[in-house]
Short mmCIF file of C-alpha atoms and ligand atoms in Angstrom, two decimals:
data_model
loop_
_atom_site.label_atom_id
_atom_site.label_comp_id
_atom_site.label_asym_id
_atom_site.label_seq_id
_atom_site.Cartn_x
_atom_site.Cartn_y
_atom_site.Cartn_z
CA MET L 13 -0.07 0.06 -0.10
CA SER L 14 1.63 3.38 -0.93
CA ARG L 15 2.10 6.12 1.34
CA LEU L 16 3.34 9.83 1.61
CA VAL L 17 6.47 10.61 3.51
CA ILE L 18 6.78 14.43 4.19
CA ASN L 19 9.63 15.99 5.92
CA GLY L 20 8.09 19.27 7.18
CA THR L 21 8.81 23.08 7.71
CA LYS L 22 10.02 23.62 4.08
CA ARG L 23 8.51 27.14 3.23
CA LEU L 24 6.33 26.73 -0.14
CA LYS L 25 7.35 29.19 -2.78
CA GLY L 26 6.40 29.71 -6.37
CA SER L 27 3.43 29.31 -8.58
CA ALA L 28 0.90 26.34 -9.08
CA ARG L 29 -1.83 25.68 -11.70
CA VAL L 30 -5.20 24.48 -9.85
CA GLN L 31 -6.77 21.39 -11.29
CA GLY L 32 -10.15 21.20 -12.93
CA SER L 33 -13.14 20.86 -10.38
CA LYS L 34 -13.86 17.28 -9.29
CA ASN L 35 -17.23 18.45 -8.02
CA SER L 36 -18.03 20.22 -11.41
CA ALA L 37 -16.90 17.36 -13.84
CA LEU L 38 -18.76 14.42 -11.98
CA PRO L 39 -22.34 15.97 -12.70
CA ILE L 40 -21.38 17.32 -16.23
CA LEU L 41 -20.15 13.67 -17.06
CA ALA L 42 -23.48 12.24 -15.80
CA ALA L 43 -25.48 15.19 -17.90
CA ALA L 44 -23.47 14.09 -20.93
CA ILE L 45 -25.64 10.98 -21.25
CA LEU L 46 -28.68 13.19 -22.01
CA CYS L 47 -27.06 14.26 -25.25
CA ARG L 48 -27.30 12.30 -28.44
CA GLY L 49 -23.91 12.46 -29.93
CA GLU L 50 -20.31 13.63 -28.80
CA SER L 51 -19.42 16.05 -25.79
CA VAL L 52 -15.83 17.17 -25.35
CA ILE L 53 -14.91 18.13 -21.65
CA HIS L 54 -11.61 19.94 -21.27
CA ASN L 55 -9.80 20.39 -17.74
CA CYS L 56 -11.21 17.23 -16.68
CA PRO L 57 -9.11 16.40 -13.62
CA GLU L 58 -7.37 12.99 -13.44
CA LEU L 59 -8.95 11.27 -10.38
CA SER L 60 -10.16 7.94 -9.06
CA ASP L 61 -13.64 9.51 -8.88
CA VAL L 62 -13.49 10.48 -12.63
CA ARG L 63 -12.22 7.17 -13.59
CA GLY L 64 -15.14 5.59 -11.57
CA THR L 65 -17.68 7.58 -13.50
CA ILE L 66 -16.06 6.76 -16.76
CA ASN L 67 -16.47 3.05 -15.97
CA ILE L 68 -20.33 3.73 -15.20
CA LEU L 69 -20.50 5.70 -18.46
CA ARG L 70 -18.83 2.87 -20.36
CA TYR L 71 -20.93 0.17 -18.66
CA LEU L 72 -24.19 2.19 -19.69
CA GLY L 73 -22.98 1.79 -23.34
CA CYS L 74 -21.27 5.22 -23.87
CA ASP L 75 -17.88 5.49 -25.64
CA VAL L 76 -15.43 7.49 -23.80
CA GLY L 77 -12.06 8.59 -24.26
CA PHE L 78 -9.87 10.44 -21.73
CA SER L 79 -6.35 11.66 -22.19
CA GLY L 80 -4.58 14.80 -21.35
CA GLY L 81 -7.08 16.26 -19.35
CA THR L 82 -9.77 16.15 -22.16
CA LEU L 83 -12.55 13.57 -21.97
CA VAL L 84 -14.80 12.76 -24.96
CA CYS L 85 -17.93 10.98 -24.18
CA ASP L 86 -20.41 9.73 -27.06
CA SER L 87 -23.51 8.60 -25.51
CA SER L 88 -25.58 7.69 -28.68
CA GLY L 89 -24.61 4.01 -28.12
CA LEU L 90 -26.32 4.15 -24.37
CA THR L 91 -28.22 1.07 -24.05
CA LYS L 92 -28.53 0.44 -20.26
CA ASN L 93 -30.51 2.34 -17.48
CA TYR L 94 -29.25 0.60 -14.29
CA ILE L 95 -25.93 1.07 -12.35
CA PRO L 96 -24.82 -2.25 -10.52
CA ASN L 97 -23.86 -2.18 -6.94
CA SER L 98 -20.27 -2.72 -7.76
CA LEU L 99 -20.08 0.46 -9.67
CA MET L 100 -22.35 2.47 -6.98
CA ARG L 101 -20.10 1.04 -4.21
CA GLU L 102 -16.94 2.61 -5.91
CA MET L 103 -18.71 6.07 -6.22
CA ARG L 104 -21.33 6.93 -4.20
CA SER L 105 -21.85 10.37 -5.76
CA SER L 106 -23.22 8.16 -8.84
CA ILE L 107 -26.80 9.23 -7.46
CA ILE L 108 -26.15 11.99 -9.90
CA PHE L 109 -26.82 9.69 -12.70
CA LEU L 110 -30.35 9.11 -11.55
CA GLY L 111 -32.00 11.96 -13.21
CA ALA L 112 -29.86 11.78 -16.22
CA LEU L 113 -30.74 8.04 -16.90
CA LEU L 114 -34.47 8.60 -16.04
CA ALA L 115 -34.52 11.64 -18.67
CA ARG L 116 -32.84 9.95 -21.40
CA THR L 117 -34.34 6.43 -21.16
CA GLY L 118 -37.65 6.86 -19.14
CA SER L 119 -36.43 4.69 -16.27
CA ALA L 120 -33.54 4.06 -13.95
CA SER L 121 -32.51 1.66 -11.30
CA MET L 122 -29.69 1.77 -8.84
CA CYS L 123 -28.97 0.75 -5.34
CA PHE L 124 -29.09 3.05 -2.51
CA PRO L 125 -25.57 4.76 -2.37
CA GLY L 126 -25.63 4.50 1.33
CA GLY L 127 -23.35 6.77 3.53
CA CYS L 128 -19.77 7.36 3.64
CA GLU L 129 -17.16 8.34 6.04
CA ILE L 130 -18.41 11.91 6.49
CA GLY L 131 -22.10 10.92 7.13
CA PRO L 132 -25.30 8.85 6.42
CA ARG L 133 -25.69 10.88 3.10
CA PRO L 134 -29.36 10.70 2.56
CA ILE L 135 -31.07 10.98 -0.94
CA ASP L 136 -34.51 12.11 0.27
CA LEU L 137 -34.49 15.44 -1.23
CA HIS L 138 -33.26 13.88 -4.77
CA LEU L 139 -36.17 11.32 -4.63
CA LYS L 140 -38.85 13.99 -3.54
CA ALA L 141 -37.72 16.27 -6.20
CA LEU L 142 -37.89 13.67 -8.99
CA GLU L 143 -41.23 12.60 -8.21
CA ALA L 144 -42.28 16.17 -8.57
CA LEU L 145 -41.22 15.70 -12.14
CA GLY L 146 -43.31 12.63 -12.60
CA ALA L 147 -41.09 9.97 -11.46
CA GLU L 148 -42.32 6.83 -9.70
CA ILE L 149 -39.83 5.25 -7.34
CA CYS L 150 -40.05 1.88 -5.58
CA ASP L 151 -37.57 0.37 -3.23
CA ASP L 152 -37.04 -3.10 -4.07
CA CYS L 153 -34.84 -4.43 -1.24
CA GLY L 154 -32.24 -1.51 -1.41
CA VAL L 155 -32.36 -1.31 -5.23
CA PHE L 156 -34.84 1.56 -6.08
CA ARG L 157 -36.62 1.45 -9.37
CA CYS L 158 -37.75 4.64 -10.97
CA THR L 159 -39.98 5.18 -13.92
CA ALA L 160 -41.94 7.88 -15.51
CA PRO L 161 -45.17 6.15 -17.00
CA GLU L 162 -46.65 9.65 -17.67
CA GLY L 163 -43.38 10.88 -18.99
CA LEU L 164 -41.31 13.85 -17.20
CA HIS L 165 -43.19 17.16 -16.87
CA GLY L 166 -42.17 20.74 -15.23
CA ALA L 167 -42.78 21.21 -11.62
CA LYS L 168 -42.44 23.88 -8.78
CA ILE L 169 -39.66 22.29 -6.34
CA ALA L 170 -38.77 23.95 -3.12
CA LEU L 171 -35.81 22.23 -1.67
CA SER L 172 -35.84 22.09 2.18
CA PHE L 173 -32.07 22.26 2.11
CA PRO L 174 -29.71 23.89 -0.86
CA SER L 175 -28.54 20.51 -1.60
CA VAL L 176 -25.95 20.52 -4.15
CA GLY L 177 -26.66 17.12 -5.56
CA ALA L 178 -30.29 17.43 -5.53
CA THR L 179 -30.25 20.59 -7.36
CA GLU L 180 -28.01 19.15 -10.04
CA ASN L 181 -30.28 16.22 -10.54
CA VAL L 182 -33.20 18.14 -10.88
CA MET L 183 -31.52 20.49 -13.28
CA ILE L 184 -30.48 17.59 -15.50
CA CYS L 185 -33.76 15.64 -15.30
CA ALA L 186 -35.83 18.72 -15.89
CA SER L 187 -33.77 19.74 -18.95
CA LEU L 188 -35.70 17.10 -20.78
CA ALA L 189 -39.08 17.29 -19.18
CA GLU L 190 -42.00 18.79 -20.71
CA GLY L 191 -42.70 22.41 -19.53
CA THR L 192 -41.09 24.58 -16.90
CA THR L 193 -39.45 23.51 -13.75
CA ILE L 194 -38.81 26.20 -11.08
CA ILE L 195 -36.16 25.11 -8.20
CA THR L 196 -36.45 27.39 -4.96
CA ASN L 197 -33.73 27.23 -2.25
CA ALA L 198 -31.48 25.83 -4.98
CA ALA L 199 -27.70 25.42 -4.19
CA ARG L 200 -25.73 28.41 -5.36
CA GLU L 201 -22.37 26.73 -5.65
CA PRO L 202 -19.98 27.46 -8.66
CA GLU L 203 -20.28 23.95 -9.86
CA ILE L 204 -24.13 24.48 -10.08
CA CYS L 205 -23.32 27.41 -12.42
CA ASP L 206 -20.71 25.08 -14.43
CA LEU L 207 -23.15 22.39 -14.90
CA ALA L 208 -25.87 24.76 -16.17
CA ASP L 209 -23.24 26.39 -18.58
CA PHE L 210 -22.46 22.87 -20.04
CA LEU L 211 -26.44 21.97 -20.19
CA ASN L 212 -27.01 25.25 -21.96
CA GLY L 213 -24.33 24.54 -24.53
CA CYS L 214 -26.12 21.31 -25.17
CA GLY L 215 -29.04 23.31 -26.00
CA ALA L 216 -30.86 23.35 -22.81
CA ASP L 217 -32.62 26.42 -21.27
CA ILE L 218 -31.65 27.10 -17.76
CA SER L 219 -31.52 30.48 -16.00
CA GLY L 220 -30.83 31.58 -12.58
CA ALA L 221 -28.01 29.41 -11.86
CA GLY L 222 -26.08 30.77 -9.04
CA ASP L 223 -28.92 32.14 -7.51
CA SER L 224 -31.50 30.48 -5.04
CA THR L 225 -34.34 30.32 -7.70
CA ILE L 226 -33.52 28.35 -11.18
CA VAL L 227 -35.86 27.97 -13.97
CA ILE L 228 -35.56 25.14 -16.44
CA GLU L 229 -37.66 25.13 -19.66
CA GLY L 230 -37.57 21.45 -20.80
CA LYS L 231 -36.45 20.71 -24.31
CA SER L 232 -37.16 17.52 -26.45
CA SER L 233 -33.70 16.74 -27.09
CA LEU L 234 -30.00 17.85 -26.38
CA ARG L 235 -26.86 17.72 -28.45
CA GLY L 236 -23.34 17.12 -27.28
CA CYS L 237 -21.23 20.24 -26.77
CA CYS L 238 -17.65 21.26 -26.00
CA HIS L 239 -16.96 22.72 -22.34
CA THR L 240 -14.18 23.44 -20.24
CA VAL L 241 -14.37 22.56 -16.49
CA ILE L 242 -14.04 25.48 -13.96
CA PRO L 243 -10.86 25.39 -11.66
CA ASP L 244 -11.27 23.34 -8.30
CA ARG L 245 -11.89 25.87 -5.53
CA ILE L 246 -11.37 23.08 -2.84
CA ALA L 247 -7.80 22.31 -4.29
CA ALA L 248 -7.26 25.95 -4.49
CA ALA L 249 -8.27 26.29 -0.82
CA THR L 250 -5.98 23.32 0.17
CA LEU L 251 -2.75 24.63 -1.78
CA LEU L 252 -3.54 28.00 0.04
CA SER L 253 -3.60 26.20 3.33
CA CYS L 254 -0.58 24.56 2.52
CA CYS L 255 1.42 27.48 1.84
CA ALA L 256 -0.09 29.36 4.92
CA ALA L 257 0.97 26.44 7.07
CA THR L 258 4.51 26.98 5.92
CA GLY L 259 4.99 30.60 6.20
CA GLY L 260 5.26 30.38 2.58
CA ARG L 261 4.51 32.67 -0.72
CA VAL L 262 2.38 31.08 -3.54
CA THR L 263 0.69 32.26 -6.58
CA LEU L 264 -2.11 30.16 -7.93
CA THR L 265 -2.75 30.55 -11.58
CA SER L 266 -6.16 29.46 -13.16
CA ALA L 267 -7.94 29.99 -9.90
CA ILE L 268 -11.32 31.94 -9.87
CA PRO L 269 -10.83 34.36 -6.78
CA SER L 270 -14.55 35.09 -6.68
CA HIS L 271 -15.04 31.41 -5.71
CA LEU L 272 -12.84 31.42 -2.84
CA GLY L 273 -14.23 34.60 -0.92
CA ALA L 274 -15.05 32.99 2.35
CA VAL L 275 -11.61 31.12 2.32
CA LEU L 276 -9.50 34.27 1.55
CA SER L 277 -11.23 36.24 4.21
CA ILE L 278 -10.29 33.50 6.71
CA LEU L 279 -6.59 33.57 5.40
CA GLU L 280 -6.47 37.19 5.73
CA GLU L 281 -7.82 37.21 9.43
CA CYS L 282 -4.91 34.39 10.03
CA GLY L 283 -2.60 37.54 8.83
CA CYS L 284 -1.98 36.34 5.60
CA ASP L 285 -1.74 38.85 2.58
CA VAL L 286 -3.62 38.06 -0.42
CA ASP L 287 -3.16 39.54 -3.81
CA ILE L 288 -5.47 39.05 -6.58
CA MET L 289 -4.55 39.80 -10.09
CA GLY L 290 -6.84 38.61 -12.91
CA GLY L 291 -7.32 34.70 -12.66
CA CYS L 292 -4.18 34.58 -10.18
CA VAL L 293 -4.31 34.58 -6.33
CA THR L 294 -1.17 35.24 -4.43
CA LEU L 295 -1.00 34.21 -0.68
CA ASP L 296 1.94 35.70 1.37
CA ALA L 297 1.78 34.09 4.84
CA PRO L 298 3.62 35.15 8.10
CA ASN L 299 5.81 32.88 9.96
CA ARG L 300 3.09 32.20 12.53
CA LEU L 301 -0.58 32.57 11.76
CA CYS L 302 -3.30 34.24 13.92
CA ALA L 303 -6.13 31.77 14.88
CA PRO L 304 -9.18 32.81 12.99
CA LYS L 305 -11.99 33.29 15.52
CA VAL L 306 -14.79 31.12 14.15
CA VAL L 307 -14.97 28.82 11.12
CA ARG L 308 -18.58 28.07 10.50
CA THR L 309 -19.30 25.96 7.40
CA MET L 310 -22.42 26.97 5.36
CA PRO L 311 -23.73 26.59 2.11
CA TYR L 312 -22.00 28.73 -0.77
CA PRO L 313 -21.21 31.38 -0.67
CA GLY L 314 -20.45 30.69 2.96
CA PHE L 315 -17.47 28.90 4.18
CA PRO L 316 -17.09 25.50 2.23
CA THR L 317 -17.37 22.39 4.41
CA ASP L 318 -14.86 20.70 2.02
CA ALA L 319 -12.28 23.31 3.20
CA GLN L 320 -12.73 22.86 6.79
CA ALA L 321 -10.24 19.99 7.42
CA PRO L 322 -7.32 21.81 5.49
CA VAL L 323 -7.89 25.13 7.20
CA MET L 324 -8.21 23.26 10.75
CA ALA L 325 -4.72 21.69 10.03
CA MET L 326 -3.18 25.20 8.95
CA ALA L 327 -4.56 26.76 12.16
CA ALA L 328 -3.29 23.84 14.31
CA LYS L 329 -0.02 25.91 14.80
CA SER L 330 -1.54 29.42 15.04
CA ARG L 331 -1.48 31.79 18.10
CA GLY L 332 -4.90 31.84 19.69
CA THR L 333 -8.20 29.82 19.61
CA THR L 334 -10.42 28.81 16.79
CA LEU L 335 -14.16 27.72 17.11
CA PHE L 336 -14.99 25.43 14.22
CA ILE L 337 -18.94 24.76 13.62
CA GLU L 338 -19.46 22.00 10.96
CA ASN L 339 -23.24 22.61 9.76
CA ILE L 340 -23.21 20.58 6.59
CA PHE L 341 -22.22 17.09 7.55
CA GLU L 342 -22.51 14.94 10.67
CA ASN L 343 -19.20 13.42 10.99
CA ARG L 344 -16.53 15.52 9.40
CA TYR L 345 -13.58 15.72 11.94
CA LEU L 346 -12.05 12.29 11.32
CA HIS L 347 -8.77 14.34 10.63
CA VAL L 348 -8.58 15.37 14.27
CA SER L 349 -7.16 12.21 15.48
CA GLY L 350 -4.27 12.52 13.18
CA LEU L 351 -3.79 16.12 14.14
CA LEU L 352 -3.51 15.36 17.86
CA ARG L 353 -0.80 12.67 17.00
CA MET L 354 1.19 15.48 15.63
CA GLY L 355 0.77 17.52 18.77
CA ALA L 356 -2.36 19.71 18.04
CA ASN L 357 -4.76 20.67 20.61
CA ILE L 358 -8.35 20.00 19.58
CA LYS L 359 -11.57 19.12 21.54
CA VAL L 360 -14.53 17.86 19.51
CA GLU L 361 -18.09 17.77 20.78
CA GLY L 362 -20.48 16.72 17.94
CA ARG L 363 -20.36 19.44 15.27
CA VAL L 364 -18.29 21.74 17.21
CA ALA L 365 -14.53 21.69 17.45
CA VAL L 366 -12.39 24.00 19.58
CA LEU L 367 -8.89 24.41 18.58
CA GLN L 368 -6.01 25.77 20.70
CA GLY L 369 -3.07 26.91 18.63
CA ALA L 370 0.24 24.88 19.52
CA ARG L 371 3.64 26.58 19.37
CA CYS L 372 4.79 23.69 16.87
CA LEU L 373 3.71 20.35 15.50
CA HIS L 374 5.67 17.24 15.00
CA GLY L 375 5.89 14.35 12.28
CA ALA L 376 4.06 11.34 13.19
CA ASP L 377 2.69 8.12 11.42
CA VAL L 378 -0.85 8.97 10.55
CA ALA L 379 -3.75 7.60 8.32
CA ALA L 380 -6.35 9.42 6.25
CA MET L 381 -10.07 8.33 6.74
CA ASP L 382 -11.69 10.45 4.12
CA LEU L 383 -10.74 12.81 1.26
CA ARG L 384 -10.43 16.11 2.81
CA GLY L 385 -9.15 14.63 6.00
CA ALA L 386 -6.06 13.32 3.87
CA ALA L 387 -5.35 16.91 2.43
CA ALA L 388 -5.54 18.19 6.27
CA LEU L 389 -2.88 15.68 7.31
CA ILE L 390 -0.64 16.56 4.52
CA THR L 391 -1.21 20.51 5.25
CA ALA L 392 -0.31 19.81 8.97
CA ALA L 393 2.70 17.58 7.96
CA LEU L 394 4.24 20.26 5.79
CA GLY L 395 4.41 22.68 8.97
CA ALA L 396 5.55 20.04 11.24
CA GLN L 397 9.02 19.50 12.60
CA GLY L 398 10.24 16.15 11.44
CA ARG L 399 9.09 13.20 9.40
CA THR L 400 5.30 12.20 8.73
CA THR L 401 4.23 9.20 7.00
CA LEU L 402 0.58 9.28 5.58
CA GLU L 403 -1.62 6.09 4.74
CA GLY L 404 -4.76 6.02 3.09
CA LEU L 405 -3.98 7.63 -0.14
CA ARG L 406 -6.95 5.93 -1.83
CA TYR L 407 -8.95 8.76 -0.16
CA LEU L 408 -6.58 11.62 -1.40
CA ASP L 409 -6.59 10.14 -4.85
CA ARG L 410 -10.39 10.41 -5.07
CA GLY L 411 -9.93 14.35 -5.25
CA TYR L 412 -6.47 15.64 -5.93
CA GLU L 413 -4.59 15.34 -8.90
CA CYS L 414 -1.03 14.50 -8.16
CA LEU L 415 -1.04 16.68 -5.00
CA GLU L 416 2.28 15.66 -3.91
CA ALA L 417 4.00 16.50 -7.34
CA THR L 418 2.42 20.07 -7.06
CA LEU L 419 3.69 20.48 -3.50
CA SER L 420 7.23 19.12 -4.48
CA GLU L 421 7.21 21.87 -7.27
CA LEU L 422 6.70 24.37 -4.56
CA GLY L 423 9.67 23.33 -2.54
CA ALA L 424 7.93 20.61 -0.25
CA ASP L 425 9.72 17.37 0.52
CA VAL L 426 7.11 14.83 -0.10
CA LYS L 427 7.49 11.54 -1.84
CA ARG L 428 5.08 8.80 -2.64
CA ILE L 429 6.52 5.40 -1.81
C1 EPZ J 503 -21.57 17.88 -2.70
O1 EPZ J 503 -22.24 16.77 -1.99
C2 EPZ J 503 -20.21 17.82 -2.94
N1 EPZ J 503 -19.98 16.46 -3.68
C3 EPZ J 503 -19.26 17.53 -1.37
O2 EPZ J 503 -18.06 17.41 -1.74
C4 EPZ J 503 -19.80 18.85 -0.67
O3 EPZ J 503 -19.14 18.60 0.54
C5 EPZ J 503 -21.30 19.08 -0.60
O4 EPZ J 503 -21.73 19.03 -1.98
C6 EPZ J 503 -21.60 20.27 -0.09
O5 EPZ J 503 -21.07 21.37 -0.74
C7 EPZ J 503 -19.88 16.33 -4.96
O6 EPZ J 503 -20.36 17.45 -5.64
C8 EPZ J 503 -19.51 15.17 -5.64
P1 EPZ J 503 -25.57 18.18 -0.34
P2 EPZ J 503 -23.74 16.57 -2.02
O7 EPZ J 503 -26.63 17.37 -1.01
O8 EPZ J 503 -24.27 16.85 -3.10
C9 EPZ J 503 -27.84 16.51 3.25
C10 EPZ J 503 -15.95 16.62 -1.39
O9 EPZ J 503 -14.94 16.38 -0.37
N2 EPZ J 503 -28.74 15.84 2.22
O10 EPZ J 503 -25.25 19.63 -0.64
O11 EPZ J 503 -23.86 15.03 -1.53
C11 EPZ J 503 -26.62 15.72 3.31
O12 EPZ J 503 -26.77 14.97 4.20
C12 EPZ J 503 -17.24 16.03 -1.40
O13 EPZ J 503 -15.36 16.81 -2.46
C13 EPZ J 503 -30.19 15.49 2.86
O14 EPZ J 503 -30.36 15.63 3.96
O15 EPZ J 503 -24.15 17.46 -0.73
C14 EPZ J 503 -25.75 16.89 3.91
O16 EPZ J 503 -25.85 16.89 5.47
C15 EPZ J 503 -17.80 15.77 0.19
N3 EPZ J 503 -30.81 14.83 1.80
C16 EPZ J 503 -26.30 18.39 3.32
O17 EPZ J 503 -27.77 17.90 2.85
C17 EPZ J 503 -30.65 14.79 0.56
O18 EPZ J 503 -31.27 14.25 -0.34
C18 EPZ J 503 -25.31 18.62 2.12
O19 EPZ J 503 -25.54 17.80 1.33
C19 EPZ J 503 -29.20 15.36 0.14
C20 EPZ J 503 -28.50 15.94 1.00
#
């Protein structure tokens, strides 16, 4: 089993390109099956979650090629409308295929995706919304079968929580439903806007993406298009956290600063200088950070839950106390045990964690237990004295494209063995 070996306290310096967004690419690849013909997706990151999605597309009968960050998907050969357990287990976020398969073929079945490390991950909002569009869903011993006997029709859908996945599933399914769909309390994440841009490029008619109300005028068919995925704002936040943890100075190219607002304001509160020039963000960090007072995760444009772990790792050596409140997922402090082994001072009570900045951290043998927790342990190791080994790289590789190579180019002493 491979692991990372990191020798800390090297200051990061230089510039790095931000990878394409995992959480934008995955729903866009699912939406590609709506289209007859070929879609070309540029800036698609090389991740195990993307490979899992490609396996599903090929299983369904699509012709998929992927090289050099460009993915070509021709879904005209799609023949199946169900996803087997083996592929669902590999990628629980494949629930995003439900709306696409239903819209393309009129029926869809897959097993319940189940929970993951960070929480039970229910899908009640997805199912309720698709039923409003005319889907009939029955649970057949853990496999749910969806049909649309009367076809799919527009509807008014008020989400009780601005769920990213549920908003995406409705946008995808409603694009081929008959009539107008209005989603209120929709998720506003940049990935929602990117999906809308892709679907509109395929001939859909979606307006309001990025606001809380999205309107979709259904079409009878869509054609493939060419699209470039936005930069990954969480990968950007992770690289900035790594820089701040080492008192470094790093410029991120190809980032979209407006997607990073809540993260940049926390970094400034920590005493970092942030300079924004065009599509670049330059962070200049002090030797020792001031602890941010409160980090409260919220739906976009609030502080992103996916950045909570790397930012906590960055703050572990700061001066002062930080209150973390995790409002999105039930179990998102799995990285704390590893941070404690490295000398951090953190107390967790349910969704709240109180961090007392330590004078310094020391290297340790640690293991990741989820994707963003892996990034957090790397962030802490970069700023720790001595050697850290990190196991559980399968989590890291789900969402980060060669992170250790990028960090090495910035001067970090990190090797995958
Ligand atoms: C997406 O997950 C992202 N994943 C997550 O990123 C991200 O943390 C999350 O949005 C929030 O921004 C992808 O885009 C592939 P939600 P998603 O539906 O769609 C509850 C990462 O690290 N909920 O907005 O699953 C749910 O339990 C991953 O890259 C219901 O109760 O997030 C959670 O508490 C982790 N019922 C909250 O809403 C539902 O039907 C937010 O979930 C759906 C969700």
